[in-house]
């Protein structure tokens, strides 16, 4: 078997130059493919078996749209290794932060559609069209979906010395101190931003939001007491909760989370409308050949069935999606549904990134 590895690209500057470089190099290849298609040779977005022949023959870059050390980064690195092994190639994880994940998504939409640039994104892919009036891409038209990856609960957490001890007390505290409390998030359109919107809606107050470029730096500031409250995925908050570095109030899922059994659900705490789960999925540029998308999707399924991945996700309060959801079809369906689900909620909240 060929060597496989997951490279730690987070150590490098968050630049898209590397895979954009591949895009530029790929122009000649794309032109040649088009010429072949015109002669009945196949290729292009529809794909053909020859499109995947020899794939992968070089590093595959999986772009994470938030900082290193956050939930999306954690999920990506967990699945990247078994995917690389299954594909018989190398996967490089690259963090491209900014604007709630839209910078990375825009760059991947414009990358060479050769299967070497892949995006890992979450629920934010479905909310961006409602939040960003000038979005540079269309989530449905400018990408092919590869498959859903995981579902991750969120937790309401605070700096460890915040007074309230329960979710009920927190609600009262936030209502009484709305003018001074700070609410961290990972940028407009991040899952933490959405959860924060629902929290503010639930308590009937507007709080001062503090945006970061990912949960990594936001959580660091929460632990240091620089910000007061946050809602974020169990993938990152579990360790901090178990270690007593943050105070936890509730999980945002209908059921309690096995790895954090003492935490009530928001519904148990009297806020049934405050529910949000974070789904992740893999995307490639729209013209990527179907055969390559299928290779990636098959590798994703294998990765999600890997017992080590299942166990590590369980420790972090999460789980892989069912096998039939790790498919382009199920993923497109989820994305379409969620775009429609979030549009009225965001419109009603009157939030816009411009
Ligand atoms: N958890 C973040 C969010 O709120 C993103 C991240 O850093 O993975 O969307």
Coordinates of C-alpha atoms and ligand atoms in Angstrom, one line a residue:
X1 CA 0.0 0.0 0.0
X2 CA 1.1 3.5 -0.7
X3 CA 2.2 5.7 2.2
X4 CA -0.7 7.7 3.6
X5 CA -0.7 10.5 6.1
X6 CA -2.6 13.5 7.4
X7 CA -0.3 16.5 7.2
X8 CA -0.6 19.2 9.8
X9 CA -1.1 22.2 7.5
X10 CA -2.4 24.2 10.4
X11 CA 1.2 24.9 11.3
X12 CA 1.4 26.9 8.1
X13 CA -0.2 30.3 7.5
X14 CA -3.9 30.1 6.6
X15 CA -3.4 30.7 2.9
X16 CA -5.2 29.2 0.0
X17 CA -2.1 29.7 -2.2
X18 CA -1.3 26.0 -2.1
X19 CA -4.4 24.6 -3.6
X20 CA -5.0 27.7 -5.7
X21 CA -1.6 27.0 -7.1
X22 CA -2.9 23.6 -8.1
X23 CA -5.9 25.3 -9.7
X24 CA -3.6 27.4 -11.9
X25 CA -1.5 24.4 -12.9
X26 CA -4.7 22.6 -13.6
X27 CA -6.0 25.0 -16.3
X28 CA -4.2 23.2 -19.0
X29 CA -5.5 19.8 -17.8
X30 CA -9.1 21.2 -17.7
X31 CA -8.8 22.6 -21.2
X32 CA -7.5 19.3 -22.5
X33 CA -10.4 17.5 -20.8
X34 CA -12.9 19.8 -22.5
X35 CA -11.3 19.2 -25.9
X36 CA -11.6 15.5 -25.3
X37 CA -15.2 15.8 -24.3
X38 CA -16.0 17.7 -27.5
X39 CA -14.5 14.7 -29.4
X40 CA -16.7 12.3 -27.5
X41 CA -13.9 11.4 -25.1
X42 CA -15.8 12.0 -21.9
X43 CA -14.5 13.8 -18.8
X44 CA -16.0 17.1 -17.4
X45 CA -18.4 17.3 -14.5
X46 CA -20.4 14.2 -15.5
X47 CA -17.3 12.1 -15.0
X48 CA -16.3 8.8 -16.5
X49 CA -14.3 5.9 -15.3
X50 CA -11.1 7.4 -16.8
X51 CA -11.5 10.5 -14.8
X52 CA -10.8 8.6 -11.6
X53 CA -8.0 6.5 -13.1
X54 CA -4.9 6.9 -11.1
X55 CA -6.7 9.1 -8.6
X56 CA -5.3 10.2 -6.2
X57 CA -1.9 10.9 -7.6
X58 CA -0.8 13.7 -5.2
X59 CA -2.0 15.3 -2.0
X60 CA -5.7 15.9 -1.5
X61 CA -6.3 19.1 0.4
X62 CA -9.3 19.1 2.7
X63 CA -10.0 22.7 3.6
X64 CA -11.5 23.5 7.0
X65 CA -13.3 26.9 7.1
X66 CA -12.4 27.6 10.8
X67 CA -9.2 27.7 12.9
X68 CA -7.2 24.8 13.9
X69 CA -8.2 23.2 17.2
X70 CA -11.9 23.8 16.7
X71 CA -14.8 21.3 16.3
X72 CA -14.7 21.3 12.4
X73 CA -11.0 20.8 12.5
X74 CA -11.3 18.0 15.0
X75 CA -13.9 16.1 13.0
X76 CA -11.9 16.6 9.8
X77 CA -8.7 15.3 11.2
X78 CA -10.5 12.3 12.7
X79 CA -11.9 11.1 9.4
X80 CA -9.0 12.3 7.2
X81 CA -6.7 9.5 8.2
X82 CA -8.9 6.5 7.5
X83 CA -10.0 8.2 4.3
X84 CA -6.4 8.7 3.2
X85 CA -5.7 5.1 3.9
X86 CA -8.7 3.9 1.9
X87 CA -7.9 6.2 -1.0
X88 CA -4.2 5.1 -0.9
X89 CA -3.0 8.7 -0.9
X90 CA -2.2 11.7 1.3
X91 CA -4.6 14.1 2.8
X92 CA -3.5 17.6 3.9
X93 CA -5.8 19.5 6.2
X94 CA -5.7 23.2 5.7
X95 CA -7.5 25.9 7.8
X96 CA -8.8 28.9 5.8
X97 CA -10.6 31.1 8.3
X98 CA -12.8 34.0 7.9
X99 CA -16.4 35.3 7.6
X100 CA -18.1 32.3 9.2
X101 CA -16.6 29.8 6.8
X102 CA -17.6 31.7 3.6
X103 CA -14.0 32.6 2.7
X104 CA -13.0 29.0 2.5
X105 CA -16.2 27.9 0.7
X106 CA -15.7 30.6 -1.9
X107 CA -12.1 29.5 -2.5
X108 CA -13.0 25.8 -2.8
X109 CA -15.9 26.7 -5.2
X110 CA -13.4 28.4 -7.5
X111 CA -10.7 25.7 -7.2
X112 CA -9.8 23.3 -9.9
X113 CA -12.5 20.5 -10.0
X114 CA -10.0 17.7 -10.0
X115 CA -10.8 16.0 -6.7
X116 CA -7.7 17.4 -5.0
X117 CA -9.5 20.2 -3.3
X118 CA -12.3 19.2 -0.9
X119 CA -14.2 21.3 1.6
X120 CA -15.4 20.1 5.1
X121 CA -18.2 22.4 6.2
X122 CA -21.1 22.3 8.6
X123 CA -24.5 23.7 9.0
X124 CA -23.1 27.1 8.1
X125 CA -23.2 26.0 4.4
X126 CA -27.0 26.2 4.6
X127 CA -27.2 29.5 6.5
X128 CA -24.7 31.6 4.5
X129 CA -27.1 32.4 1.6
X130 CA -29.5 34.0 4.1
X131 CA -26.8 35.8 6.1
X132 CA -24.5 37.0 3.2
X133 CA -26.4 38.9 0.5
X134 CA -23.3 39.1 -1.6
X135 CA -22.2 35.5 -1.2
X136 CA -19.6 34.7 -3.9
X137 CA -21.0 31.1 -4.4
X138 CA -24.2 29.2 -4.5
X139 CA -24.0 26.2 -2.1
X140 CA -26.2 24.0 -4.3
X141 CA -25.0 25.0 -7.8
X142 CA -21.3 25.6 -7.2
X143 CA -20.4 22.3 -5.4
X144 CA -21.0 18.6 -5.6
X145 CA -21.8 17.0 -2.3
X146 CA -19.8 14.0 -1.2
X147 CA -21.7 12.9 1.8
X148 CA -22.7 13.8 5.3
X149 CA -20.1 13.1 8.0
X150 CA -21.3 13.6 11.6
X151 CA -24.0 15.1 13.8
X152 CA -22.7 17.0 16.8
X153 CA -24.7 18.4 19.7
X154 CA -24.0 21.9 21.1
X155 CA -23.6 22.9 24.7
X156 CA -24.3 26.2 26.5
X157 CA -21.1 27.0 28.4
X158 CA -19.7 30.0 30.3
X159 CA -16.5 31.1 32.0
X160 CA -16.1 29.0 35.1
X161 CA -16.8 31.8 37.6
X162 CA -20.0 33.0 36.1
X163 CA -22.6 33.1 39.0
X164 CA -25.5 31.1 37.7
X165 CA -25.4 27.4 38.6
X166 CA -28.3 26.1 36.4
X167 CA -29.7 26.8 32.9
X168 CA -32.8 28.4 34.6
X169 CA -30.6 30.7 36.6
X170 CA -28.5 31.5 33.6
X171 CA -31.6 32.7 31.7
X172 CA -32.5 35.1 34.5
X173 CA -28.9 36.3 34.8
X174 CA -28.7 37.0 31.1
X175 CA -32.0 38.9 31.1
X176 CA -30.9 41.0 34.0
X177 CA -27.4 41.6 32.7
X178 CA -28.0 41.8 29.0
X179 CA -26.1 45.1 28.6
X180 CA -22.8 43.7 30.0
X181 CA -22.7 40.0 29.1
X182 CA -20.5 39.0 26.2
X183 CA -21.4 36.1 23.9
X184 CA -18.6 34.5 21.9
X185 CA -19.0 32.9 18.5
X186 CA -16.9 31.7 15.6
X187 CA -18.1 34.3 13.1
X188 CA -21.4 35.3 11.4
X189 CA -22.9 32.0 10.1
X190 CA -20.9 29.8 12.4
X191 CA -22.9 27.2 14.3
X192 CA -22.1 29.1 17.5
X193 CA -23.5 32.2 16.0
X194 CA -26.7 30.4 15.1
X195 CA -27.0 28.9 18.5
X196 CA -26.4 32.4 20.0
X197 CA -29.2 33.8 17.9
X198 CA -31.6 31.2 19.2
X199 CA -30.4 31.8 22.8
X200 CA -31.0 35.6 22.5
X201 CA -34.4 34.8 20.9
X202 CA -35.3 32.5 23.8
X203 CA -34.4 35.0 26.5
X204 CA -35.9 37.9 24.6
X205 CA -32.7 40.0 25.0
X206 CA -29.8 41.1 22.7
X207 CA -26.4 40.4 24.0
X208 CA -23.0 41.8 22.9
X209 CA -21.6 39.2 20.4
X210 CA -17.8 38.7 20.1
X211 CA -16.9 37.0 16.9
X212 CA -13.7 34.9 16.5
X213 CA -12.4 33.0 13.5
X214 CA -13.2 29.6 15.0
X215 CA -14.0 27.9 18.3
X216 CA -10.4 27.3 19.0
X217 CA -9.6 30.9 19.9
X218 CA -13.1 31.6 21.3
X219 CA -12.9 28.8 23.8
X220 CA -9.4 29.8 24.8
X221 CA -10.8 33.3 25.7
X222 CA -13.8 31.7 27.5
X223 CA -11.4 29.6 29.6
X224 CA -9.3 32.7 30.3
X225 CA -12.5 34.6 31.4
X226 CA -12.2 37.2 28.6
X227 CA -15.8 36.5 27.4
X228 CA -18.8 35.3 29.4
X229 CA -20.9 32.8 27.5
X230 CA -20.8 30.6 24.4
X231 CA -22.7 27.9 22.7
X232 CA -20.5 25.4 20.9
X233 CA -20.1 21.8 19.8
X234 CA -19.4 19.0 22.2
X235 CA -16.5 18.1 20.0
X236 CA -14.5 20.8 21.8
X237 CA -16.4 21.7 24.9
X238 CA -16.5 18.1 26.4
X239 CA -12.9 18.2 27.5
X240 CA -13.2 21.7 29.0
X241 CA -16.4 20.8 30.8
X242 CA -15.0 17.5 32.2
X243 CA -11.8 19.3 33.2
X244 CA -13.8 22.0 35.0
X245 CA -12.4 24.8 32.8
X246 CA -15.8 26.1 31.8
X247 CA -19.2 26.0 33.4
X248 CA -21.8 24.0 31.4
X249 CA -25.5 24.5 31.6
X250 CA -27.3 22.5 28.9
X251 CA -27.1 20.5 25.7
X252 CA -29.1 21.7 22.7
X253 CA -30.3 18.3 21.5
X254 CA -33.7 16.6 22.2
X255 CA -31.9 13.9 24.2
X256 CA -29.1 14.1 26.8
X257 CA -25.6 13.3 25.6
X258 CA -24.1 10.1 26.9
X259 CA -20.6 11.6 27.4
X260 CA -22.1 14.5 29.5
X261 CA -25.0 12.7 31.3
X262 CA -25.5 15.3 34.0
X263 CA -26.2 18.1 31.6
X264 CA -30.0 18.7 31.1
X265 CA -31.3 19.4 27.6
X266 CA -32.5 23.0 26.9
X267 CA -36.0 21.6 26.7
X268 CA -35.7 20.2 30.2
X269 CA -34.5 23.6 31.3
X270 CA -37.6 25.2 29.9
X271 CA -36.3 26.4 26.5
X272 CA -37.7 23.8 24.0
X273 CA -37.2 26.3 21.1
X274 CA -33.4 26.4 21.7
X275 CA -32.5 23.3 19.8
X276 CA -29.7 22.9 17.2
X277 CA -27.5 20.1 16.1
X278 CA -24.5 20.6 13.9
X279 CA -24.2 18.4 10.8
X280 CA -21.0 18.2 8.7
X281 CA -20.5 17.3 5.1
X282 CA -17.8 17.1 2.4
X283 CA -17.9 19.1 -0.8
X284 CA -16.0 19.4 -4.0
X285 CA -16.2 22.1 -6.8
X286 CA -19.3 21.5 -9.0
X287 CA -17.4 20.3 -12.1
X288 CA -15.6 17.5 -10.3
X289 CA -16.1 14.2 -12.2
X290 CA -18.8 12.0 -10.6
X291 CA -16.4 9.1 -10.5
X292 CA -14.0 11.0 -8.2
X293 CA -16.9 12.1 -6.1
X294 CA -17.9 8.4 -5.8
X295 CA -14.3 7.5 -4.8
X296 CA -14.3 10.1 -2.0
X297 CA -17.8 9.1 -0.9
X298 CA -16.8 5.4 -0.7
X299 CA -13.7 6.4 1.3
X300 CA -15.8 8.5 3.6
X301 CA -18.1 5.5 4.3
X302 CA -15.2 3.4 5.2
X303 CA -13.8 6.1 7.5
X304 CA -17.1 6.4 9.3
X305 CA -17.3 2.7 9.9
X306 CA -13.8 2.7 11.5
X307 CA -14.2 1.7 15.2
X308 CA -11.5 4.1 16.3
X309 CA -13.4 7.0 14.6
X310 CA -16.7 5.9 16.2
X311 CA -15.1 5.6 19.6
X312 CA -13.4 9.0 19.5
X313 CA -16.5 10.7 18.2
X314 CA -18.5 9.1 21.0
X315 CA -16.1 10.4 23.6
X316 CA -16.8 13.8 22.2
X317 CA -20.5 13.4 22.3
X318 CA -20.9 12.8 18.6
X319 CA -21.5 10.0 16.1
X320 CA -20.9 9.3 12.4
X321 CA -24.0 9.6 10.3
X322 CA -25.7 6.3 9.1
X323 CA -24.0 4.8 6.0
X324 CA -26.9 5.8 3.7
X325 CA -26.4 9.5 4.7
X326 CA -22.7 9.5 3.7
X327 CA -23.8 9.8 0.1
X328 CA -24.1 12.8 -2.3
X329 CA -27.9 12.3 -2.6
X330 CA -28.6 12.4 1.2
X331 CA -26.2 15.3 1.6
X332 CA -27.8 17.3 -1.1
X333 CA -31.2 16.7 0.3
X334 CA -30.1 17.8 3.8
X335 CA -28.4 20.9 2.4
X336 CA -31.5 21.9 0.4
X337 CA -33.8 21.3 3.4
X338 CA -31.6 23.3 5.7
X339 CA -31.3 26.3 3.4
X340 CA -35.1 26.5 3.5
X341 CA -35.3 25.8 7.2
X342 CA -32.9 28.6 8.3
X343 CA -34.0 31.3 5.8
X344 CA -37.1 32.4 7.7
X345 CA -35.4 32.1 11.1
X346 CA -32.6 34.4 10.0
X347 CA -34.9 36.8 8.3
X348 CA -37.0 37.0 11.4
X349 CA -34.0 37.6 13.5
X350 CA -33.0 40.5 11.1
X351 CA -29.4 39.4 11.0
X352 CA -27.2 40.1 8.0
X353 CA -23.4 40.0 7.5
X354 CA -23.4 43.2 5.5
Ligands
LIG1 N1 -17.6 25.4 16.1 C1 -17.5 26.5 15.3 C2 -18.8 27.1 14.9 O1 -19.4 27.7 15.8 C3 -16.6 26.4 14.1 C4 -15.3 25.7 14.4 O2 -14.3 26.3 14.9 O3 -15.2 24.5 14.0 O4 -19.3 26.9 13.8

